[in-house]
Amino acid sequence: MKPTAHFLTQLLRYSVLTTLALLFLAPLIIMLVGSLKADARVLVEAGTLAAFLPDEASLDNYADVFRRSDFLRFFFNSVLITSAIVISGLLVNSLAGYAFARLQWRGRDLLFNLVLALMILPFEAIAVPLFYGVSMLGLRDTYFAQIAPFIANAFSIYLFYSFFIGLPKEFEEAARLDGADTLRIFFTIIVPNSKPVFASVAILSFLTWWGSYLWPLMVTIGPSVRPLPVAITGFFTLPPLLWGDILAFGVMMVAPVLVVFIIFQRWFVRGVTASAIKG
Amino acid sequence: MASIVFDHVSKTYSDGADVIRQLHLAVENGELLVLVGPSGCGKSTALRMVAGLEEISAGEIRIDGRVVNDIPPQRRNLAMVFQNYALYPHMTVRRNLEFPLRMRKLAGAEITRRAEKIAEMLDLTALLERKPKALSGGQRQRVAMGRAIVRDADAFLMDEPLSNLDAKLRVQIRTEIASLQARLDVTTLYVTHDQVEAMTLGQRVAVIREGRLQQVAPPWEIYRQPANIFVAGFIGSPGMNVLRGTLEAVDGNPVIDLGPTRLSLPKQTLVDHPGLQADLGQALLIGIRPEAIHLADNLTKDVLPAQAHAVESLGHETILHVTTGLTTIPCDTINPAASATPAPPLIAVLPGRHTFRPGDSLRLDIDGNGLCFFDMSGNAVR
């Protein structure tokens, strides 16, 4: 290829990529910029270039969020619920994935097929029966009701299974001959060599449960155990409707997700590739 | 140290494939026995059954007289070196060496002392804090050996431990393994598909084909007196030539009619192989090692005319593939009497360098001493 043609191809390629990147970043930028503006300007400037320009920035909207709601409480609830699901899920689902990938036991294949089938079942399909179950047990408006049903997760099990099945068996066989039992092998040999899949599952679970809305809305009654996605709706339903406050709330809700992703993104990409789950 | 006994052991997979068939074999206390055979013959499966990594379908495996069929690998006190070394990638060399000792809950100071002693023995001291990815193939191999040695196992199991090394390193490590085994005097079952490794390392060599034991004997005996034409062809590089001929007695002297030529044998042949008396006048298979074929000179009595087919010069010797009018039999044939496989060329190994070209006419001389004889089903006649 001639140098000029190569340059033009590269130019075209980067132009397309830059446009797409801006397109995806635009809502985030509008949210961040809008959260720093006076409430009256947010809607007026929406749809104009001014929506991207943070002139006369102030943190008044953020202060307003803390004044008008118990933001720290909701934030704590979200952190607690999401962390509990992610951490317990890593343990439970990785052990299940390992059992399906490596251990020989009666009914293994049948059960694994059932787990695979669960992956295509949308949560909405089981939300109502689950709600009845939780209500009958008197667990509404508790952390437990928001955590326990989601620890075991078919997709996470499948991701762990796909990764473990690709690990060389010799490590485990060597460890077995060296005197290790199955649990010891799992924790001392398998887990340290599976960081990418643990990172992938952690991020995917975190994203899912940090933004979870329907179930917390169904099972929470008061603000005491309510997480951020449900709490933000209070700003829509309780007058006055202040868009600056809503955007500030949104920024504070999204920030932890970005931080987690940036920290783990290297492993996340490797894990997704290793698990052969494209895109 | 412990003996390992396969007592009529069989292994059949769930799809009905018989991988090991009635294997009956004993590895003596302190012995290094090499299991050798072509890929897929079941030798690694046999090793893994000893380790406890594969279940046994029938028979018994005994280690030091104790039946271990149902004993899990971690309680057999065996150490294994894997083909790809199976070093724990997230651990340093030190941690790799210490791992088996930690599993046995030894005291911290004792763990450190033993790991460092082994590292010194294997020249790994400078590498103790490195991870496996920062080691060369030879260094990894030594760490794998160290991990096996460190915990005083009853026996070593080695599954093609040299196959990932380059040719030069393979020779070096082979020597190291041999001297280490001799020094430690530990029972070792060594699996390889490389007959050179088998011949150079094994105190005895067991040849396996399609899950069946063909022969077990010291290397020289296997080389000189193969039990059948498969062993004859598999052991030796190049393998033994097998020809079809008829044994006759002319004036009391044994002579083999090979078709286009006759080969006079020493009188001693019938004394050394009394079984041949019954085969006089009958067709049989004759095994000739490539180095028993020479260029004929003026004194040669039975000259074999031949035509060079391919010439491989290795410097110190020349491998000649020649076409003759003789009926050669492929050694891996199941039924030599009715082999449908195309006859392979006769192979000769001549010392030194020769400048023959394909198509050149040659006059060959077959040394009648040290020939092997097989019946038409391929089994040795002794």
XYZ file of C-alpha atoms in Angstrom:
661
model
C 0.000 0.000 0.000
C 1.296 3.480 -0.878
C 2.069 5.829 2.065
C -0.686 8.298 1.059
C -3.311 5.559 0.768
C -2.161 4.134 4.105
C -2.487 7.554 5.735
C -6.005 8.035 4.336
C -7.079 4.592 5.549
C -5.735 5.318 9.013
C -7.412 8.737 9.017
C -10.755 7.199 8.099
C -10.361 4.475 10.686
C -9.526 6.879 13.507
C -12.296 9.291 12.455
C -14.901 6.545 12.717
C -13.503 5.334 16.059
C -13.349 8.882 17.483
C -16.934 9.600 16.396
C -18.159 6.387 17.989
C -16.211 7.075 21.187
C -17.736 10.578 21.410
C -21.194 9.175 20.751
C -20.875 6.739 23.652
C -19.236 9.286 25.935
C -21.749 12.074 25.195
C -24.392 11.038 27.769
C -21.725 10.741 30.465
C -20.308 14.163 29.609
C -23.778 15.746 29.527
C -24.520 14.185 32.926
C -21.255 15.372 34.464
C -21.502 18.883 32.989
C -25.219 19.180 33.795
C -24.580 18.182 37.415
C -22.302 21.214 37.779
C -24.801 23.721 36.347
C -27.656 25.658 37.864
C -30.845 23.643 37.633
C -32.579 26.184 35.386
C -29.923 25.858 32.684
C -29.894 22.053 32.454
C -33.040 21.585 30.366
C -32.647 24.889 28.489
C -29.181 23.961 27.211
C -29.946 20.294 26.550
C -29.554 19.549 22.846
C -27.154 22.436 22.316
C -23.389 22.577 22.394
C -23.640 24.369 25.729
C -24.651 21.054 27.306
C -20.989 20.045 26.973
C -19.526 23.279 28.389
C -19.140 23.485 32.168
C -19.060 27.292 32.542
C -20.006 28.746 35.930
C -19.579 25.312 37.490
C -20.624 24.758 41.083
C -21.206 21.831 43.437
C -24.574 23.179 44.606
C -26.488 20.277 43.060
C -24.315 17.771 44.938
C -24.927 19.585 48.207
C -28.621 19.581 47.360
C -28.608 15.795 46.905
C -27.161 15.307 50.377
C -29.598 17.834 51.832
C -32.725 16.410 50.194
C -31.954 12.702 50.654
C -30.042 10.242 52.826
C -27.583 9.642 49.978
C -24.886 8.072 52.158
C -27.374 5.540 53.479
C -28.438 4.540 49.957
C -24.831 4.421 48.847
C -23.952 2.189 51.806
C -26.910 -0.079 50.973
C -25.802 -0.407 47.359
C -22.204 -1.121 48.362
C -23.277 -3.700 50.929
C -25.753 -5.502 48.686
C -23.522 -5.499 45.597
C -20.378 -6.495 47.497
C -22.172 -9.326 49.271
C -23.562 -10.676 46.009
C -20.235 -10.315 44.159
C -18.009 -11.777 46.876
C -20.314 -14.656 47.827
C -21.028 -15.212 44.135
C -17.326 -15.517 43.319
C -16.976 -18.237 45.926
C -20.161 -20.167 45.203
C -20.119 -19.910 41.412
C -16.422 -20.675 41.051
C -16.798 -23.791 43.189
C -19.827 -24.831 41.135
C -17.971 -24.151 37.874
C -15.040 -26.219 39.090
C -17.290 -29.082 40.136
C -18.888 -29.102 36.686
C -15.579 -28.752 34.856
C -13.398 -31.176 36.775
C -15.106 -33.433 39.281
C -16.815 -36.687 38.377
C -20.187 -37.155 40.034
C -23.518 -38.708 39.227
C -25.953 -36.377 37.437
C -23.286 -33.804 36.656
C -24.085 -33.403 32.963
C -27.831 -33.249 33.530
C -27.461 -30.588 36.184
C -25.031 -28.610 34.033
C -27.540 -28.598 31.189
C -30.160 -27.278 33.599
C -27.785 -24.511 34.638
C -27.231 -23.639 30.973
C -30.995 -23.552 30.438
C -31.343 -21.120 33.361
C -29.144 -18.662 31.501
C -31.877 -17.943 28.990
C -34.561 -17.425 31.628
C -35.138 -13.669 32.150
C -35.358 -12.470 35.741
C -38.785 -10.962 35.049
C -40.114 -14.495 34.546
C -39.310 -15.507 38.110
C -39.725 -12.129 39.801
C -43.322 -12.660 40.896
C -42.942 -16.205 42.320
C -39.743 -15.093 44.024
C -41.575 -12.130 45.477
C -44.265 -14.420 46.880
C -41.603 -16.650 48.413
C -39.796 -13.747 50.025
C -43.071 -12.273 51.314
C -44.180 -15.599 52.774
C -40.890 -15.901 54.614
C -41.322 -12.378 55.954
C -38.100 -11.240 54.347
C -39.354 -8.123 52.555
C -37.455 -4.943 53.236
C -34.293 -6.802 54.263
C -30.780 -6.955 52.895
C -31.082 -10.731 52.845
C -33.937 -10.639 50.310
C -31.805 -8.495 48.004
C -28.691 -10.640 48.321
C -29.453 -14.331 48.789
C -31.471 -15.062 45.611
C -28.688 -13.726 43.380
C -25.533 -15.299 44.795
C -25.753 -18.415 42.635
C -25.805 -17.283 39.016
C -25.993 -19.505 35.951
C -24.001 -17.177 33.706
C -21.212 -16.821 36.272
C -21.069 -20.600 36.685
C -20.806 -20.950 32.927
C -17.993 -18.382 32.730
C -16.041 -20.184 35.460
C -16.719 -23.552 33.841
C -15.451 -22.340 30.446
C -12.250 -21.036 31.997
C -11.532 -24.021 34.253
C -12.123 -26.549 31.477
C -9.320 -24.859 29.527
C -6.752 -25.024 32.354
C -4.169 -27.803 31.943
C -5.190 -30.786 34.054
C -1.569 -31.529 34.883
C -1.444 -28.768 37.516
C -4.201 -30.460 39.457
C -2.783 -33.926 38.922
C 0.647 -32.785 40.083
C -0.874 -31.172 43.166
C -2.887 -34.300 43.884
C 0.273 -36.408 43.760
C 2.020 -33.814 45.901
C -0.581 -34.560 48.562
C -3.272 -31.911 48.107
C -6.992 -32.699 48.354
C -9.640 -31.199 46.070
C -10.398 -28.095 48.125
C -6.712 -27.388 48.667
C -6.091 -27.766 44.932
C -8.923 -25.368 44.199
C -7.750 -22.644 46.534
C -3.979 -22.972 46.130
C -3.632 -23.936 42.474
C -6.801 -23.097 40.546
C -7.811 -19.763 42.067
C -4.388 -18.069 41.758
C -4.230 -19.104 38.105
C -7.733 -17.907 37.315
C -7.506 -14.196 38.094
C -8.881 -13.130 34.681
C -12.120 -15.052 35.040
C -12.575 -13.932 38.643
C -12.122 -10.326 37.477
C -14.594 -10.788 34.605
C -17.242 -12.320 36.808
C -16.687 -9.711 39.511
C -17.120 -6.830 37.063
C -20.110 -8.334 35.281
C -21.841 -9.096 38.586
C -20.982 -5.695 39.968
C -22.424 -3.939 36.906
C -25.558 -6.072 37.022
C -26.339 -5.672 40.703
C -25.156 -2.094 41.154
C -27.732 -1.008 38.599
C -30.438 -3.471 39.652
C -33.803 -1.741 39.900
C -36.831 -4.007 39.518
C -36.231 -6.408 42.409
C -35.181 -3.806 45.007
C -38.256 -1.786 44.017
C -40.431 -4.850 44.643
C -38.993 -5.902 47.984
C -38.036 -2.638 49.686
C -40.660 -0.620 51.478
C -38.866 2.137 53.300
C -35.515 3.869 52.671
C -33.582 1.858 55.267
C -32.401 -0.963 52.932
C -33.088 0.781 49.617
C -30.193 0.926 47.106
C -29.244 3.847 44.827
C -31.222 2.917 41.649
C -34.492 2.896 43.592
C -33.535 5.912 45.683
C -32.939 8.109 42.633
C -36.569 7.699 41.642
C -37.483 9.696 44.749
C -36.114 12.768 42.968
C -38.630 12.250 40.148
C -41.642 11.620 42.329
C -41.123 14.154 45.114
C -41.467 17.797 44.016
C -39.701 19.943 43.124
C -38.291 18.137 40.053
C -34.688 19.331 39.898
C -32.706 17.943 36.956
C -29.391 19.243 38.281
C -29.879 17.192 41.460
C -30.810 14.112 39.465
C -27.689 14.437 37.314
C -25.484 14.942 40.388
C -27.028 11.828 41.946
C -26.359 9.976 38.679
C -22.714 11.026 38.636
C -22.190 9.802 42.182
C -23.954 6.554 41.299
C -21.907 5.882 38.162
C -18.493 6.866 39.538
C -17.853 3.635 41.504
C -18.692 1.558 38.418
C -16.107 3.428 36.368
C -13.503 3.110 39.110
C -14.048 -0.654 39.416
C -13.902 -1.093 35.663
C -10.727 0.957 35.259
C -8.992 -1.015 38.031
C -9.920 -4.412 36.651
C -10.233 -3.743 32.914
C -6.960 -5.470 31.963
C -8.014 -8.717 33.611
C -11.562 -8.237 32.478
C -10.562 -8.192 28.811
C -8.289 -11.215 29.308
C -10.989 -13.064 31.196
C -13.648 -12.439 28.590
C -11.268 -13.604 25.875
C -10.194 -16.647 27.873
C -13.785 -17.586 28.573
C -14.450 -17.376 24.838
C -17.333 -14.989 25.426
C -16.935 -12.497 22.645
C -18.134 -8.907 22.972
C 11.865 -47.439 47.908
C 9.179 -49.806 46.694
C 8.398 -52.305 43.996
C 5.548 -51.697 41.556
C 3.563 -54.630 40.236
C 0.958 -54.686 37.468
C -0.966 -57.877 38.087
C -2.998 -58.637 34.940
C -4.136 -55.036 34.742
C -6.615 -53.937 32.080
C -8.137 -50.599 31.252
C -11.260 -50.216 29.155
C -12.800 -46.813 28.508
C -16.546 -46.235 28.619
C -16.663 -46.308 24.812
C -15.358 -49.899 24.919
C -11.820 -49.091 23.817
C -9.273 -51.425 25.427
C -6.239 -49.330 26.213
C -4.373 -51.776 28.433
C -4.847 -55.517 28.061
C -3.777 -57.900 30.808
C -0.574 -56.059 31.627
C 1.599 -58.206 33.887
C 4.818 -56.517 34.823
C 6.953 -55.858 37.880
C 9.305 -52.977 38.530
C 11.814 -54.155 41.100
C 12.941 -52.206 44.120
C 15.349 -49.457 43.026
C 15.058 -50.365 39.354
C 14.612 -47.933 36.461
C 12.221 -49.589 34.056
C 11.309 -47.866 30.810
C 7.897 -48.382 29.245
C 8.313 -47.709 25.555
C 5.964 -47.911 22.610
C 4.490 -45.864 19.794
C 2.036 -43.028 20.452
C -1.326 -44.268 21.679
C -0.059 -47.693 22.792
C -1.262 -47.162 26.375
C 2.062 -46.605 28.111
C 1.069 -43.257 29.652
C -2.252 -44.740 30.739
C -0.353 -47.512 32.529
C 1.767 -44.914 34.316
C -1.275 -42.848 35.242
C -2.948 -45.935 36.669
C 0.027 -46.411 38.984
C -0.238 -42.758 39.978
C -3.950 -43.169 40.686
C -4.952 -40.654 38.028
C -6.773 -43.325 35.996
C -9.071 -46.011 37.324
C -8.272 -49.669 36.727
C -10.857 -51.788 34.923
C -9.436 -55.171 35.968
C -6.450 -56.602 37.782
C -4.399 -55.178 40.627
C -1.624 -52.672 40.997
C 0.587 -53.229 44.026
C 3.115 -50.800 45.403
C 5.480 -52.410 47.855
C 3.091 -55.340 48.139
C 0.076 -53.156 48.979
C -2.869 -53.153 46.576
C -3.481 -49.513 45.644
C -6.422 -49.843 43.234
C -8.697 -47.790 45.490
C -6.125 -45.592 47.183
C -6.240 -41.929 46.067
C -3.108 -40.437 44.445
C -2.236 -38.246 47.424
C -1.924 -41.335 49.637
C 0.270 -43.422 47.333
C 3.469 -41.506 48.122
C 4.581 -41.426 44.515
C 6.233 -38.534 42.733
C 5.542 -37.825 39.093
C 7.324 -35.746 36.479
C 4.962 -34.670 33.721
C 5.654 -34.179 30.033
C 5.033 -30.423 30.316
C 6.549 -30.344 33.835
C 3.294 -29.054 35.405
C 5.133 -26.477 37.497
C 2.727 -24.230 39.360
C 2.992 -21.028 37.312
C 2.088 -18.637 40.117
C 4.739 -19.984 42.487
C 8.469 -19.344 42.517
C 10.906 -22.218 42.113
C 11.275 -22.242 45.900
C 7.527 -22.483 46.451
C 7.248 -25.192 43.797
C 9.890 -27.246 45.580
C 8.299 -26.613 48.964
C 4.727 -27.391 47.918
C 4.825 -31.201 48.441
C 6.444 -30.672 51.848
C 3.832 -28.104 52.866
C 1.107 -30.580 51.900
C 2.737 -33.010 54.329
C 2.706 -30.336 57.021
C 6.418 -30.479 57.737
C 7.944 -27.848 60.018
C 8.873 -24.575 58.322
C 12.608 -24.894 58.985
C 12.660 -28.471 57.671
C 10.783 -27.420 54.520
C 13.319 -24.668 53.820
C 16.277 -26.950 54.540
C 15.098 -29.714 52.218
C 14.074 -27.392 49.397
C 17.442 -25.627 49.492
C 19.327 -28.923 49.638
C 17.524 -30.168 46.529
C 18.054 -26.819 44.798
C 21.765 -27.126 45.465
C 21.842 -30.717 44.242
C 20.170 -29.717 40.965
C 22.024 -26.423 40.561
C 18.851 -24.380 41.055
C 19.955 -22.206 43.969
C 20.332 -19.075 41.858
C 16.848 -19.572 40.414
C 14.931 -20.090 43.648
C 13.059 -16.791 43.527
C 12.142 -17.012 39.835
C 8.805 -18.093 38.485
C 8.581 -20.929 35.924
C 7.918 -18.567 32.996
C 11.365 -17.029 33.568
C 13.128 -20.405 33.238
C 14.473 -22.220 30.199
C 13.147 -25.664 29.225
C 16.075 -27.435 30.854
C 15.725 -25.430 34.068
C 12.010 -26.179 34.235
C 12.771 -29.825 33.774
C 15.211 -29.727 36.678
C 12.663 -27.990 38.904
C 10.138 -30.692 38.033
C 12.723 -33.314 38.978
C 13.453 -31.428 42.187
C 9.797 -31.345 43.140
C 9.695 -35.111 42.673
C 12.847 -35.765 44.676
C 12.225 -33.372 47.550
C 9.806 -35.486 49.515
C 11.366 -38.958 49.564
C 8.649 -40.632 47.519
C 8.500 -44.428 47.341
C 8.856 -44.343 43.545
C 9.201 -41.910 40.656
C 6.883 -41.891 37.698
C 8.139 -40.044 34.633
C 5.858 -39.350 31.705
C 7.991 -38.448 28.676
C 9.883 -35.823 30.687
C 12.349 -35.021 27.897
C 10.014 -34.731 24.956
C 9.741 -30.930 25.153
C 13.489 -30.375 25.080
C 15.719 -29.858 22.075
C 17.924 -32.757 20.996
C 21.119 -31.515 22.621
C 19.517 -30.722 25.968
C 17.716 -34.034 25.882
C 21.024 -35.897 25.852
C 22.339 -33.808 28.739
C 19.244 -34.173 30.931
C 19.016 -37.876 30.087
C 22.449 -38.374 31.589
C 21.486 -36.305 34.627
C 18.353 -38.383 35.192
C 20.324 -41.610 34.929
C 22.969 -40.506 37.433
C 20.352 -39.036 39.789
C 18.339 -42.241 39.732
C 21.449 -44.288 40.398
C 22.479 -41.990 43.261
C 19.042 -42.006 44.889
C 18.466 -45.680 44.120
C 14.758 -45.021 43.786
C 12.305 -47.226 41.911
C 11.469 -45.431 38.671
C 8.906 -46.119 36.000
C 9.785 -44.062 32.951
C 7.533 -43.697 29.931
C 8.789 -42.649 26.519
C 8.126 -43.177 22.845
C 11.802 -42.603 22.102
C 13.640 -45.891 21.843
C 17.015 -44.153 22.247
C 15.890 -42.899 25.664
C 14.618 -46.352 26.491
C 17.875 -48.041 25.530
C 20.147 -45.541 27.253
C 18.178 -45.071 30.488
C 16.454 -48.346 31.226
C 17.909 -51.093 33.343
C 15.092 -53.039 31.747
C 12.863 -51.993 28.889
C 9.226 -52.998 28.470
C 7.849 -52.619 24.949
C 4.102 -52.095 24.634
C 1.952 -52.224 21.548
C -1.785 -51.557 21.496
C -2.016 -52.076 25.237
C -0.211 -55.424 25.224
C 3.212 -56.048 26.675
C 5.444 -57.349 23.896
C 8.681 -57.940 25.749
C 10.465 -56.915 28.903
C 14.207 -57.387 29.122
C 17.480 -55.491 29.534
C 18.157 -53.121 26.611
C 20.892 -55.202 25.002
C 18.762 -58.345 25.137
C 15.825 -56.512 23.585
C 18.134 -55.311 20.852
C 19.765 -58.671 20.175
C 16.841 -60.971 20.815
C 13.577 -59.182 20.080
C 10.541 -61.250 20.984
C 8.766 -60.456 17.730
C 9.112 -58.405 14.585
C 7.334 -55.417 16.147
C 9.988 -55.136 18.867
C 12.660 -55.795 16.232
C 11.431 -52.870 14.176
C 10.705 -50.528 17.052
C 13.979 -50.881 18.936
C 16.985 -49.665 17.004
C 17.352 -46.686 14.747
C 16.847 -47.522 11.967
C 14.878 -50.614 12.959
C 15.647 -54.165 12.012
C 15.109 -55.309 8.407
C 12.792 -58.298 8.216
C 12.986 -60.514 5.137
C 11.021 -63.532 4.052
C 13.112 -66.588 3.229
C 13.414 -70.375 3.502
C 15.854 -72.106 5.812
C 17.641 -75.067 4.276
C 20.477 -77.352 5.271
C 23.097 -77.856 2.587
C 25.675 -80.459 3.551
C 24.698 -79.900 7.166
C 25.263 -76.164 6.891
C 22.345 -73.790 7.324
C 21.556 -71.696 4.288
C 18.738 -69.224 3.787
C 17.186 -68.968 0.381
C 16.126 -65.340 0.063
C 14.899 -65.647 -3.540
C 17.360 -63.685 -5.645
C 20.252 -64.709 -3.420
C 21.246 -67.249 -0.826
C 22.837 -66.524 2.495
C 25.142 -69.025 4.165
C 24.903 -69.011 7.929
C 27.516 -70.113 10.476
C 27.046 -73.689 11.654
C 26.639 -72.340 15.174
C 23.305 -70.805 14.128
C 21.426 -74.063 14.552
C 23.073 -74.581 17.944
C 22.218 -71.066 19.102
C 18.657 -71.368 17.794
C 17.605 -74.991 18.375
C 14.057 -74.034 17.522
C 15.149 -73.594 13.905
C 15.538 -77.368 13.443
C 11.775 -77.633 13.146
C 11.708 -74.896 10.500
C 14.142 -76.485 8.075
C 12.638 -76.369 4.611
C 9.964 -73.945 5.739
C 9.374 -70.263 5.124
C 10.341 -67.981 7.957
C 11.239 -64.365 8.640
C 14.828 -63.278 9.052
C 15.766 -60.168 11.003
C 18.883 -58.311 9.935
C 20.123 -55.246 11.794
C 21.086 -52.432 9.366
C 24.649 -52.450 10.680
C 24.963 -56.136 9.724
C 24.844 -55.151 6.046
C 28.192 -54.157 4.534
C 29.575 -53.339 1.150
C 30.757 -56.557 -0.501
C 34.405 -57.085 -1.331
C 36.148 -59.663 -3.491
C 36.006 -62.264 -0.720
C 32.263 -62.027 -0.253
C 30.627 -65.347 -0.929
C 26.944 -64.396 -1.177
C 26.754 -61.021 -2.880
C 23.431 -59.214 -2.760
C 22.955 -56.917 -5.750
C 21.080 -53.741 -4.842
C 20.256 -50.271 -6.076
C 20.510 -47.172 -3.902
C 17.086 -45.630 -3.297
C 17.968 -42.921 -0.779
C 21.208 -41.933 0.921
C 21.327 -40.154 4.292
C 24.774 -39.032 5.374
C 25.069 -38.341 9.119
C 28.789 -37.687 9.058
C 29.942 -40.563 11.236
C 27.756 -43.016 9.314
C 25.671 -43.278 6.175
C 22.162 -44.693 6.075
C 21.434 -46.407 2.801
C 17.921 -47.284 1.633
C 18.289 -49.846 -1.123
C 15.934 -51.782 -3.352
C 16.647 -55.461 -3.849
C 14.677 -58.360 -5.156
C 14.201 -59.573 -1.587
C 10.801 -59.766 0.082
C 10.930 -57.342 3.002
C 8.191 -57.221 5.603
C 7.082 -54.059 7.450
C 7.703 -54.611 11.165
C 4.430 -53.035 12.268
C 2.347 -55.450 10.236
C -0.145 -57.495 12.233
C 0.003 -60.575 10.007
C 3.423 -60.926 8.371
C 2.344 -63.970 6.388
C -0.205 -61.948 4.442
C 1.117 -58.430 4.629
C -0.566 -56.177 2.089
C 1.591 -53.175 2.972
C 4.138 -52.243 0.288
C 7.488 -53.833 0.989
C 9.834 -51.312 2.612
C 13.348 -50.813 1.220
C 16.204 -52.654 2.848
C 18.185 -50.352 5.129
C 21.909 -50.548 5.715
C 24.046 -48.417 8.018
C 27.609 -48.048 6.779
C 30.303 -46.499 8.953
C 31.811 -43.234 7.674
C 30.793 -41.084 4.732
C 29.825 -42.540 1.357
C 29.009 -40.592 -1.770
C 26.429 -42.873 -3.338
C 23.586 -41.356 -5.280
C 20.083 -42.691 -5.720
C 20.137 -45.151 -8.626
C 23.721 -46.293 -8.062
C 24.246 -50.066 -8.293
C 25.721 -51.643 -5.184
C 27.032 -55.018 -4.058
C 26.129 -55.825 -0.499
C 27.222 -58.452 1.981
C 24.964 -59.613 4.805
C 26.743 -60.715 7.970
C 25.257 -64.090 8.914
C 26.203 -63.653 12.568
C 23.670 -62.212 14.959
C 20.638 -62.664 12.721
C 17.203 -63.028 14.305
C 14.613 -65.560 13.207
C 10.850 -65.293 13.422
C 8.061 -67.644 12.466
C 5.501 -66.528 9.913
C 3.315 -65.071 12.650
C 6.179 -62.773 13.628
C 7.285 -64.413 16.897
C 10.931 -65.127 17.602
C 12.308 -68.609 16.994
C 15.038 -69.373 19.478
